[in-house]
CSV table of C-alpha atoms in Angstrom, one decimal:
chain,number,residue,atom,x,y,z
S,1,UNK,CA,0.0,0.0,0.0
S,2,UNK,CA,0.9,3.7,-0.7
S,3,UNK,CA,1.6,6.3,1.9
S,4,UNK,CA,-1.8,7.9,0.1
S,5,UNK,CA,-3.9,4.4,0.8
S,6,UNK,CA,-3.0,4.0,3.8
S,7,UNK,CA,-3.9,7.8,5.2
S,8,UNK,CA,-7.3,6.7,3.3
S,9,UNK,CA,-8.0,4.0,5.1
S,10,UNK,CA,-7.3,5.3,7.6
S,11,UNK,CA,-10.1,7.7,7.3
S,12,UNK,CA,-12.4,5.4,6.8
S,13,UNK,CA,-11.2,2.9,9.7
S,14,UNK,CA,-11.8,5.9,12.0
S,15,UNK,CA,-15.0,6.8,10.8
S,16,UNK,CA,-16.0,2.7,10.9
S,17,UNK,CA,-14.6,2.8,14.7
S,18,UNK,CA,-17.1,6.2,15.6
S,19,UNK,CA,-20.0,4.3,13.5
S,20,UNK,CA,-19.8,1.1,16.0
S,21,UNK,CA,-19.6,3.0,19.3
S,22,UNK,CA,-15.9,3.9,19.6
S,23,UNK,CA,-14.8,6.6,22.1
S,24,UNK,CA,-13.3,9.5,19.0
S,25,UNK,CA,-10.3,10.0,20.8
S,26,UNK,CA,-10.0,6.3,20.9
S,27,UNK,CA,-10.6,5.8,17.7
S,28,UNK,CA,-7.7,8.5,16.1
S,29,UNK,CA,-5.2,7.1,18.3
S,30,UNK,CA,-5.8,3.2,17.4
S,31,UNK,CA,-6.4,4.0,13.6
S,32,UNK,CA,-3.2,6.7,13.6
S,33,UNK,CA,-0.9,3.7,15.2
S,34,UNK,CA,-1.7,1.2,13.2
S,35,UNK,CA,-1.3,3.6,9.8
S,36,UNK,CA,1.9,4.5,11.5
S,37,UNK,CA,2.6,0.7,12.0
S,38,UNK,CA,1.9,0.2,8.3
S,39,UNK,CA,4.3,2.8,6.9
S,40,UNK,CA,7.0,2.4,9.1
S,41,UNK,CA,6.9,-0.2,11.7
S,42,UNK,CA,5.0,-1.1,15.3
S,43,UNK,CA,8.3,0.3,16.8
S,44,UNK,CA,8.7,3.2,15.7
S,45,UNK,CA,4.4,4.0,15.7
S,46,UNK,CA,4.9,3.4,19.7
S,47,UNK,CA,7.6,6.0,19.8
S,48,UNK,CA,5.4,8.5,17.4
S,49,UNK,CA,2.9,8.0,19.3
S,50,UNK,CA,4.4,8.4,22.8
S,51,UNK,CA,6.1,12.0,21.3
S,52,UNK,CA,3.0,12.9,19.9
S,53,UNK,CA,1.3,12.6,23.4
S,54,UNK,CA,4.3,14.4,25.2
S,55,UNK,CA,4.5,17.5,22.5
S,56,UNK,CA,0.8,17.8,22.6
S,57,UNK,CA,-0.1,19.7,25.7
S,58,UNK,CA,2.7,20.5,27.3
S,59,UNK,CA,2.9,23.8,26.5
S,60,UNK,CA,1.1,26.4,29.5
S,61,UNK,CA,-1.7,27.6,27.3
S,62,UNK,CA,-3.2,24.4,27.5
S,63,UNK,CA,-3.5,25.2,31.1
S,64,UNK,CA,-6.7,28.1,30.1
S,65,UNK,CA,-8.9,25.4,29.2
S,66,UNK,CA,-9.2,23.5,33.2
S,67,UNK,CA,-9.3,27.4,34.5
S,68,UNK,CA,-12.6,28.8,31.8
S,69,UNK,CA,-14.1,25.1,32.7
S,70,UNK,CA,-14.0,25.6,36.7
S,71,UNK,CA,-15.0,29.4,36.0
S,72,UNK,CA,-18.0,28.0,34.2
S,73,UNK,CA,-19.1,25.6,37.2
S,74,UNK,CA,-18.5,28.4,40.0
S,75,UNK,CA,-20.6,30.5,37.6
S,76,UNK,CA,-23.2,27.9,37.7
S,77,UNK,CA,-24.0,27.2,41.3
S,78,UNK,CA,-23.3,31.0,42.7
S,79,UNK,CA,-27.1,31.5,41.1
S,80,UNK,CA,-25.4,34.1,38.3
S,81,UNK,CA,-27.9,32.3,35.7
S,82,UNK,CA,-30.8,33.0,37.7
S,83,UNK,CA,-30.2,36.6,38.7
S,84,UNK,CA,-28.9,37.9,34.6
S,85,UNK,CA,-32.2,36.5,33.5
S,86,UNK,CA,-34.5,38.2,36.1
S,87,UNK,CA,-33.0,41.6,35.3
S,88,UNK,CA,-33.6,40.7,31.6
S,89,UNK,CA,-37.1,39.5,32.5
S,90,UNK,CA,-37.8,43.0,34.6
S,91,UNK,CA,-35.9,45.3,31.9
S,92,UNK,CA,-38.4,43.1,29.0
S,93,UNK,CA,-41.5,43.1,30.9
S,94,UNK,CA,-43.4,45.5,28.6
S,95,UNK,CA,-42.1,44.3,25.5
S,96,UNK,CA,-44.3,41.7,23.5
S,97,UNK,CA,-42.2,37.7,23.5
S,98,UNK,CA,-40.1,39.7,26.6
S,99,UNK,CA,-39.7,36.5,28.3
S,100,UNK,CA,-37.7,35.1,25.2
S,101,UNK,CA,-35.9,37.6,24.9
S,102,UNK,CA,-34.7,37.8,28.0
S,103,UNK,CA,-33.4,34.6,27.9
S,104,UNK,CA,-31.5,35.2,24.7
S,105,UNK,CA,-30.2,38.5,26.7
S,106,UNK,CA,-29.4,36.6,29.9
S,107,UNK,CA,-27.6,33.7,27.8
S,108,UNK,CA,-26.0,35.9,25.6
S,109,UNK,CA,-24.4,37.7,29.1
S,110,UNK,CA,-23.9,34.1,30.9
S,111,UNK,CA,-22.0,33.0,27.6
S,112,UNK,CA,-19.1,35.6,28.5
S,113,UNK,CA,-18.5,34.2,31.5
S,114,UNK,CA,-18.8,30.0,31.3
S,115,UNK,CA,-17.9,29.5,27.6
S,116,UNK,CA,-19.9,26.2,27.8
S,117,UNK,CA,-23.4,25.5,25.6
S,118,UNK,CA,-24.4,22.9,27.8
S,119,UNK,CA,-23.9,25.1,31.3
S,120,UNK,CA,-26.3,27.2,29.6
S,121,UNK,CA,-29.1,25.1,28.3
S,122,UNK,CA,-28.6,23.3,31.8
S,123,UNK,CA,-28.8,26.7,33.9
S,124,UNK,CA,-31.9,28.1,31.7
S,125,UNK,CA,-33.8,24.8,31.6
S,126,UNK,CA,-34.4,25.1,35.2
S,127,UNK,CA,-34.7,29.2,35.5
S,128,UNK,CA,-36.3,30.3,32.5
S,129,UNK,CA,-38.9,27.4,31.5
S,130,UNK,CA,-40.6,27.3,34.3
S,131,UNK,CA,-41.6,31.4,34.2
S,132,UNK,CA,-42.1,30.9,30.3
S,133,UNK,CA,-44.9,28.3,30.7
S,134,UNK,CA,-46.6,29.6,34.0
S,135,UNK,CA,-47.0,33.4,31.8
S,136,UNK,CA,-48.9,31.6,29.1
S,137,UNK,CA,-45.5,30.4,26.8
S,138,UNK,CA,-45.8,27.2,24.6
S,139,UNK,CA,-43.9,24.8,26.0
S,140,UNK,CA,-42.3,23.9,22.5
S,141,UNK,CA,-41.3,27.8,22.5
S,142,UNK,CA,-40.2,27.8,26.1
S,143,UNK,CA,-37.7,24.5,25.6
S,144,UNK,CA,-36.5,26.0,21.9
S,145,UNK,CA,-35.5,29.3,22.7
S,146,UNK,CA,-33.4,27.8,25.7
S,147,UNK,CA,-31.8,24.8,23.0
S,148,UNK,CA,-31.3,27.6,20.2
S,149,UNK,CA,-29.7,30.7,22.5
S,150,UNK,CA,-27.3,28.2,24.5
S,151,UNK,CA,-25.3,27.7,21.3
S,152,UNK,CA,-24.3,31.8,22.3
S,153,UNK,CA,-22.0,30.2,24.7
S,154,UNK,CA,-19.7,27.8,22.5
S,155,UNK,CA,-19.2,31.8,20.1
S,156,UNK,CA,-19.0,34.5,22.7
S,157,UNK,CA,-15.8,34.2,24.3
S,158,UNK,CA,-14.4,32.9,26.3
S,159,UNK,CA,-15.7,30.1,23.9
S,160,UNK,CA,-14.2,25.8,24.5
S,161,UNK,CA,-14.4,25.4,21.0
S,162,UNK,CA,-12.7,28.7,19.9
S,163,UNK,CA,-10.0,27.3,22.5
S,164,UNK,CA,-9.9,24.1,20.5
S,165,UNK,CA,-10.0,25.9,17.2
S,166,UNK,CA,-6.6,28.0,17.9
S,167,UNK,CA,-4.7,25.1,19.1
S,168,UNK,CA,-5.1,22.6,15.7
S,169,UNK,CA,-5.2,25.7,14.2
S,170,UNK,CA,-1.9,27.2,15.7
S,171,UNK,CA,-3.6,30.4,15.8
S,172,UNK,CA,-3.7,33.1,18.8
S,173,UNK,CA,-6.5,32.0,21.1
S,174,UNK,CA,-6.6,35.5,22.5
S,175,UNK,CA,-6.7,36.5,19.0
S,176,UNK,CA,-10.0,34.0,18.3
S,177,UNK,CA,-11.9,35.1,21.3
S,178,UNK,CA,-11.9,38.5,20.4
S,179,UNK,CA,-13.0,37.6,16.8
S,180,UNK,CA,-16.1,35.7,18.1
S,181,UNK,CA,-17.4,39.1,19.8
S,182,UNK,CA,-19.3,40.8,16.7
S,183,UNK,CA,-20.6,36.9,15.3
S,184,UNK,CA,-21.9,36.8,18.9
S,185,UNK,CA,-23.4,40.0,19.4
S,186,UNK,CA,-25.4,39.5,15.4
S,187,UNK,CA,-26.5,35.6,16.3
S,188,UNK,CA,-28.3,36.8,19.7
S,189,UNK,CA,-29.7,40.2,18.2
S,190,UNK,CA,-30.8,37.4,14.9
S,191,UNK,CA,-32.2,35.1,17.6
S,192,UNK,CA,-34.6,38.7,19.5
S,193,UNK,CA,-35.5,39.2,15.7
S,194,UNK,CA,-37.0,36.4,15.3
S,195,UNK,CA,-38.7,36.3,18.1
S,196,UNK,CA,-40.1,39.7,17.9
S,197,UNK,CA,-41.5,39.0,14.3
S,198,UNK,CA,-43.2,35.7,16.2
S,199,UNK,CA,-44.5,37.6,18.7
S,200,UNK,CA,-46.1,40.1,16.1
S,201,UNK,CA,-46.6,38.2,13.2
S,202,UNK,CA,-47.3,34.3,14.7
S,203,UNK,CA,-48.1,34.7,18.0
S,204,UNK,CA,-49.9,31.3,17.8
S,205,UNK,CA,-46.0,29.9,17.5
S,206,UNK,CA,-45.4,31.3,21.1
S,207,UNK,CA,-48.2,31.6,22.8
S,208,UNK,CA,-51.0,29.6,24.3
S,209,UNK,CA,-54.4,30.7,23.2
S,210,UNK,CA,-55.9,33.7,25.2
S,211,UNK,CA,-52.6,34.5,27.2
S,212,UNK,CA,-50.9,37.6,26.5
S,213,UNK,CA,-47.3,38.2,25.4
S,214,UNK,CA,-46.1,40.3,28.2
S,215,UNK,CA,-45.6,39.8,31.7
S,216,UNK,CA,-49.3,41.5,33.1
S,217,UNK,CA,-48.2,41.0,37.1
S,218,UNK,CA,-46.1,43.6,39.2
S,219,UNK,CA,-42.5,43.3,39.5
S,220,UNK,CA,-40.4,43.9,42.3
S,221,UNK,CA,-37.5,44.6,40.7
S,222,UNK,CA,-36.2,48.2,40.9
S,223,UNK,CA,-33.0,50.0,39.2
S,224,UNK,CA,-31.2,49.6,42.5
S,225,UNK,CA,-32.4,45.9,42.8
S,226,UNK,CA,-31.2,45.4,39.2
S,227,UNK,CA,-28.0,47.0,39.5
S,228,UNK,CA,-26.7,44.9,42.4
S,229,UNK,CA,-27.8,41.8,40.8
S,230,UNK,CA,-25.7,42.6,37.4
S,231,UNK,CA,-22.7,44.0,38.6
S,232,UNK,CA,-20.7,41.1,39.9
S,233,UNK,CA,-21.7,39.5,36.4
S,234,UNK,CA,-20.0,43.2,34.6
S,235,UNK,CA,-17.2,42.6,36.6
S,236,UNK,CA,-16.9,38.9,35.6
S,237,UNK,CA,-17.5,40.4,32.5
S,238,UNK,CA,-14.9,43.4,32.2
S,239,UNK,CA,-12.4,41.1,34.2
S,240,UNK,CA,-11.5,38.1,31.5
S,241,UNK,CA,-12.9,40.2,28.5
S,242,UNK,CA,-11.3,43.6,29.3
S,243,UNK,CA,-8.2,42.2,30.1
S,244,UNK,CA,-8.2,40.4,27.5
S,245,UNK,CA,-8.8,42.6,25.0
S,246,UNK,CA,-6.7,45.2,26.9
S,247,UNK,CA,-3.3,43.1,26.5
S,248,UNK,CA,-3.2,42.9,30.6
S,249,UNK,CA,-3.5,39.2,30.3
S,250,UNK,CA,-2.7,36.0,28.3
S,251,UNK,CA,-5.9,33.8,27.6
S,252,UNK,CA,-4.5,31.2,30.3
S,253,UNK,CA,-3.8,34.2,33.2
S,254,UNK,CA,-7.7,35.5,32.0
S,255,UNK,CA,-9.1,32.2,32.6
S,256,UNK,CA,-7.1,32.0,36.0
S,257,UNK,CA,-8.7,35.8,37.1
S,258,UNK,CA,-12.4,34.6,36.1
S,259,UNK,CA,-11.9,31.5,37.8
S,260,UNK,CA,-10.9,33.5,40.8
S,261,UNK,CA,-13.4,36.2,40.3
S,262,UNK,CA,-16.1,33.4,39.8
S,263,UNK,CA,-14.7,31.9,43.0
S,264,UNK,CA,-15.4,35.2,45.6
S,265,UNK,CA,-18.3,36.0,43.8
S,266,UNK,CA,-20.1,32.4,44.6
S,267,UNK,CA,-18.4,33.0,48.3
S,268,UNK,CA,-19.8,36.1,48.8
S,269,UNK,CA,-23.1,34.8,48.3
S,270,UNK,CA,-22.9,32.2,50.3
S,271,UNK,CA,-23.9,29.3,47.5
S,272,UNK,CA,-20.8,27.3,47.8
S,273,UNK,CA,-20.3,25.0,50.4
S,274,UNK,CA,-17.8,21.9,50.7
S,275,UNK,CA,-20.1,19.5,48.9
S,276,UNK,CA,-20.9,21.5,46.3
S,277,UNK,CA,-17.1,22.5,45.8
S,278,UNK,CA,-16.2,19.2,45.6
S,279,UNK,CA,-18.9,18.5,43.1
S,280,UNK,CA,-17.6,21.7,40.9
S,281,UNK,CA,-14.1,20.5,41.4
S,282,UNK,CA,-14.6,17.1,40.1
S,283,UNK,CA,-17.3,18.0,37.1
S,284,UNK,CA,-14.0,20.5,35.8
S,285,UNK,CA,-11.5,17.5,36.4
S,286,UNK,CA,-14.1,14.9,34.1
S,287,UNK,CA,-14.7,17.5,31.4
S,288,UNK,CA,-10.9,18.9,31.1
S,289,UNK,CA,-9.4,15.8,31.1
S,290,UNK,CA,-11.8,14.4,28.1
S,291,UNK,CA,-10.9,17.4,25.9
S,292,UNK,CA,-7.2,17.6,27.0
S,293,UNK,CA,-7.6,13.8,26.0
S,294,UNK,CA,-9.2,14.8,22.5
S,295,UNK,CA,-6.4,16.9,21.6
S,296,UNK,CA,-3.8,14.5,22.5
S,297,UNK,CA,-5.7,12.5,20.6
S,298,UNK,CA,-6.4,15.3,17.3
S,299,UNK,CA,-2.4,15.9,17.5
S,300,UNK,CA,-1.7,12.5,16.8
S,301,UNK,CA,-4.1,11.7,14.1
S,302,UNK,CA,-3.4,15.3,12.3
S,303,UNK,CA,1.2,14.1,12.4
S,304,UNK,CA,-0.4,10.4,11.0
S,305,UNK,CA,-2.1,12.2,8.0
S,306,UNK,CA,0.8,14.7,7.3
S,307,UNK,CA,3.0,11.8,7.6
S,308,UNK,CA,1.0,10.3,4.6
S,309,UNK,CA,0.8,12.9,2.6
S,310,UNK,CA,-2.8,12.8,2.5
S,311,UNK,CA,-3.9,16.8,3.4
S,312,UNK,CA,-1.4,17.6,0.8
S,313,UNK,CA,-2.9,15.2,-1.6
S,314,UNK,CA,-6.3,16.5,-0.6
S,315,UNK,CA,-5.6,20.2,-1.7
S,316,UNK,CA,-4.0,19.3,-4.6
S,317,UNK,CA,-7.1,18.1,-5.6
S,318,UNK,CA,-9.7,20.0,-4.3
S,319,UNK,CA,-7.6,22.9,-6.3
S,320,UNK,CA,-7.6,20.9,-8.7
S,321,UNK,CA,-11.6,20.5,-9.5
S,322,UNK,CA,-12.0,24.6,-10.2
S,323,UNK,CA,-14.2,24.6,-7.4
S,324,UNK,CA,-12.7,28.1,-6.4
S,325,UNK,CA,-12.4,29.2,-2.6
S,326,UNK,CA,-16.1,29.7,-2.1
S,327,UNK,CA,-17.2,26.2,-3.8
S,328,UNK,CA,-14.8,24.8,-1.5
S,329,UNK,CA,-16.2,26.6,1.6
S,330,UNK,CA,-19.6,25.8,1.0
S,331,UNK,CA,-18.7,21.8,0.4
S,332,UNK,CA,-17.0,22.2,3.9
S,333,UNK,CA,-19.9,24.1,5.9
S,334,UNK,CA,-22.4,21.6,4.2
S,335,UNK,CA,-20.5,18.5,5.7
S,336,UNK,CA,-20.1,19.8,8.9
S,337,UNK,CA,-23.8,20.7,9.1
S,338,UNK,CA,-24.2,16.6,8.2
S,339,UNK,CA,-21.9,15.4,11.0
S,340,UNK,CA,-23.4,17.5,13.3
S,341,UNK,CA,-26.7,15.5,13.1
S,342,UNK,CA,-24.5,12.6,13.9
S,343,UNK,CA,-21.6,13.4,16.3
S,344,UNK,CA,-20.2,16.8,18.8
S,345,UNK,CA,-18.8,19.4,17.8
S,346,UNK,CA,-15.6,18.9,19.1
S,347,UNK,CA,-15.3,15.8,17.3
S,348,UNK,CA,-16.2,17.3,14.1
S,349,UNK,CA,-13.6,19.8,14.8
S,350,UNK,CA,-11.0,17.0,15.6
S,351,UNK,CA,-11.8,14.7,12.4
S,352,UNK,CA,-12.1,18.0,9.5
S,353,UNK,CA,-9.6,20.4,10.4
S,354,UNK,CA,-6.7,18.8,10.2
S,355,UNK,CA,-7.8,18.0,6.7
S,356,UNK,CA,-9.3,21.4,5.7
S,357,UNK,CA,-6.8,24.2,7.3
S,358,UNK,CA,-4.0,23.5,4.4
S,359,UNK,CA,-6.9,24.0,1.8
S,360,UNK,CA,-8.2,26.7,3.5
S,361,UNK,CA,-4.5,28.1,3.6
S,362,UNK,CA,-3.4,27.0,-0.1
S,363,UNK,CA,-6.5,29.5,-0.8
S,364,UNK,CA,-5.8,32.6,1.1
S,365,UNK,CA,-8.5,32.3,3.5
S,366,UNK,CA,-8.1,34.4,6.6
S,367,UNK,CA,-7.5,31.3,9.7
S,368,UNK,CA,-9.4,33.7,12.2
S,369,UNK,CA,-12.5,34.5,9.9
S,370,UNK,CA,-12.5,30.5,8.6
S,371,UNK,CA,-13.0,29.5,12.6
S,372,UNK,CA,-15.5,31.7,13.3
S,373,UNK,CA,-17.5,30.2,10.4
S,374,UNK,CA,-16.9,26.7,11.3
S,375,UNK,CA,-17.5,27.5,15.1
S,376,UNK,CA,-21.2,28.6,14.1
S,377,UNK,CA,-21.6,25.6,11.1
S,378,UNK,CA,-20.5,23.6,14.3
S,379,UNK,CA,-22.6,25.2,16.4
S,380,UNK,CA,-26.0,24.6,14.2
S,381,UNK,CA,-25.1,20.7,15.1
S,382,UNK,CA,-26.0,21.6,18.8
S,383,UNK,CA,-29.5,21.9,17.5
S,384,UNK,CA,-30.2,19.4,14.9
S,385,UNK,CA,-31.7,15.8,15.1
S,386,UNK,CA,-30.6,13.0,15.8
S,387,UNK,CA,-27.9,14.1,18.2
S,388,UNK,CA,-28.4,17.7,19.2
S,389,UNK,CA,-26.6,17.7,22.2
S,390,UNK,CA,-27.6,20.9,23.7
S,391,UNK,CA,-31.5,19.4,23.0
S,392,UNK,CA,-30.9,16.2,25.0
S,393,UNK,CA,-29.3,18.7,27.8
S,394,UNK,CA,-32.5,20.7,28.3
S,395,UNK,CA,-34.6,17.4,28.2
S,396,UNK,CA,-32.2,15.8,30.9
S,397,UNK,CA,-32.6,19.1,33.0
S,398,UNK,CA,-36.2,19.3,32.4
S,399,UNK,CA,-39.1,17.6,35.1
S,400,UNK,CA,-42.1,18.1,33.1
S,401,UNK,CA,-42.7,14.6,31.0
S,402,UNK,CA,-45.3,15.9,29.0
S,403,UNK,CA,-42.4,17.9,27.1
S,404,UNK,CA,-40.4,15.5,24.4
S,405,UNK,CA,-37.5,15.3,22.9
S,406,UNK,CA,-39.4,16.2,19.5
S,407,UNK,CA,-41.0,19.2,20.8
S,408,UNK,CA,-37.4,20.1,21.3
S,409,UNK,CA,-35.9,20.1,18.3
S,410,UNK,CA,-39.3,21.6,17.0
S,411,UNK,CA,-39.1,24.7,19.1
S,412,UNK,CA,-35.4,25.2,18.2
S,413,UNK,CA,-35.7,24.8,14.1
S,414,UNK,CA,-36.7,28.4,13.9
S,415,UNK,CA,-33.2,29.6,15.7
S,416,UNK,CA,-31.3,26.8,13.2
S,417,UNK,CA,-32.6,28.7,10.4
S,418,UNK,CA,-31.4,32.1,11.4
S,419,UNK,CA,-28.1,30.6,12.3
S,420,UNK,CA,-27.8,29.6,8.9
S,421,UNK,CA,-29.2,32.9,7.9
S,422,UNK,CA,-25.9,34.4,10.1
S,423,UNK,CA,-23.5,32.3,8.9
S,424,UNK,CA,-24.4,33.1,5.6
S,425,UNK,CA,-24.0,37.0,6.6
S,426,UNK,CA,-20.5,35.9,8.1
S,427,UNK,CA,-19.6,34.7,5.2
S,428,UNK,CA,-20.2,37.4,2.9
S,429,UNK,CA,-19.1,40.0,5.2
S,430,UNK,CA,-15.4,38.6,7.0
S,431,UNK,CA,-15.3,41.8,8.4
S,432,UNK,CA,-17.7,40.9,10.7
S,433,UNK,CA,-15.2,38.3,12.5
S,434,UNK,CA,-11.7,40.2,11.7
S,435,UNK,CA,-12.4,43.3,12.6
S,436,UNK,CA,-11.9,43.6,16.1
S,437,UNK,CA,-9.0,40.9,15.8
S,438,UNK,CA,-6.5,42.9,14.3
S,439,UNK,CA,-7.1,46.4,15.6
């Protein structure tokens, strides 16, 4: 066999190994030793793959992704989810479909400080559904527009995936945060559009028959109220962000200053006790160590297909067909729109870009504006059938039974559609994502 066969099969081996219930890191390691095997020897694929495991995440930065993961779980429990969406729900009040968009307001806001889709969903399952349904909400609305605005979180920074992104893509993650910013801010004021033109011209889609579209009863909340409930979120906020953006701190030191921030604040109101830090403590160990895994993992199987010349091989004939740069981006967001019905996003971004970033590269495309577009292409797989993880999240976190899985997905197709309505906009305007990168 060829260098070129063998990077093919291997392809398909790991595919064949994801289709029968392999583990995806798993599943690039075996299939990346055993094509190393075949080219050289068993030898020298135990030494590759031993390097490729030391060199992987050795390096500090690495370090940023246990810190924004433990700053998303102390966000979690100090009640920060509960208190941005009732000063969204007070400021919206008097605004027809206010409700909804105070949850896209409040995720929107909790998204710059966890970075994590499913804390979201999880957090606004529990908060916002219940006061959606009890002021006359459909529940399909109620569980959608929780499913559709918890994707914020995986595009606003600080952003897992954009972490993920800058590391196979050897690109600034500092630099990628900041580009997710603008995308972020257009997807949530896409998702309040739509459901203002609901509210006004179906209100049938969000409403139960006879209730009205604002919230009727007196609220308590008052500016003062409001104000202390939203500044230790601003401060989060203007803590990682600011300094980010400011050049005060590297991504890794940011993610160490939220986490800290994140920790006082949950002290200071009293929601953290022992239990519940050893709970937060241990959830950050299970999910760091799986994507810390998955890199490892990515590393190896991206040196396996450079060693066989296969992403090489790939652009020479994807150049080849005269497809152009846009034919070729719009094959790419259209598969990882498929896979995203059938696997996570961070495997999707594990098995493509190791194959794609040379094409994208051999055809001038900007590496910041490309992963902002395959961050939100990702991102549409949160909400599609049959996987939809961020669906299956608010179903887990929900208690009502008469809500399904379907009704789910239902209430979320609307905010699919204006993703792809955004990503198209990204697309034809870069500026969008690369503006505030390089200032």
């Amino acid at each position: 066999m060829t260098d070129l066969q063998v990077g093919l099969l291997a392809i398909v081996l790991m595919l064949a190994g994801i289709y029968f219930g392999m583990h995806i890191g798993v599943a690039l390691i075996v299939t990346s030793f055993v094509s190393v095997a075949l080219i050289k020897s068993p030898d020298v694929a135990a030494r590759f793959v031993a390097a490729s495991a030391n060199d992987a995440i050795r390096d500090y930065l690495f370090g940023v992704i246990p810190l924004f993961v433990l700053m998303g779980m102390l966000v979690s429990v100090s009640g920060v989810g509960r208190d941005t969406f009732d000063v969204f729900q007070w400021l919206m009040r008097r605004v027809r479909g206010g409700l909804g968009l105070a949850t896209v307001g409040a995720n929107a806001v909790f998204a710059a400080i966890t970075g994590i889709s499913i804390a979201s969903a999880s957090v606004f399952t529990k908060v916002a559904v219940p006061e959606m349904i009890r002021h006359g909400y459909t529940r399909r609305f109620a569980v959608g527009v929780v499913a559709g605005s918890s994707v914020l979180g995986m595009l606003i920074p600080p952003s897992l995936l954009m972490i993920i992104y800058g590391v196979l893509a050897e690109e600034s993650v500092g630099r990628m945060f900041i580009a997710g910013i603008i995308p972020g801010i257009v997807l949530a004021l896409g998702f309040a559009l739509l459901i203002v033109g609901m509210a006004y011209l179906r209100p049938g889609m969000i409403m139960e028959q006879g209730a009205a579209a604002t919230v009727r009863e007196p609220h308590h909340e008052t500016w003062g109220s409001a104000a202390l409930k939203f500044i230790p979120i601003l401060i989060l906020i203007t803590l990682v962000l600011g300094g980010l953006y400011g050049g005060l701190f590297t991504p890794t030191e940011a993610g160490a200053v939220g986490a800290a921030g994140a920790l006082v604040i949950a002290l200071v109101r009293r929601r953290l006790d022992w239990r519940k830090l050893w709970k937060v403590l241990t959830e950050t160990g299970y999910v760091s160590v799986s994507v810390l895994f998955l890199i490892i993992s990515a590393m190896l199987y991206s040196r396996m297909l450079a060693l066989t010349g296969m992403p090489a091989a790939v652009t020479e004939g994807i150049t080849g067909l005269g497809l152009g740069s846009w034919g070729f981006l719009a094959a790419y967001v259209g598969i990882v729109i498929v896979l995203g019905c059938i696997i996570d996003s961070v495997s999707i971004m594990l098995i493509m870009l190791p194959i794609v970033l040379p094409i994208a590269r051999a055809f001038g495309m900007d590496i910041v504006w490309f992963g902002v577009i395959t961050v939100v292409a990702v991102e549409i797989g949160l909400l599609t059938p049959p996987f939809g993880v961020s669906v299956y999240t608010v179903k887990s976190a929900l208690n009502d039974t008469r809500i399904t899985v379907r009704d789910i997905f239902a209430g979320a197709f609307p905010f699919v559609l204006m993703m792809v309505a955004v990503l198209v906009l990204l697309v034809v305007f870069p500026r969008l994502s690369t503006w505030l990168a390089y200032m």
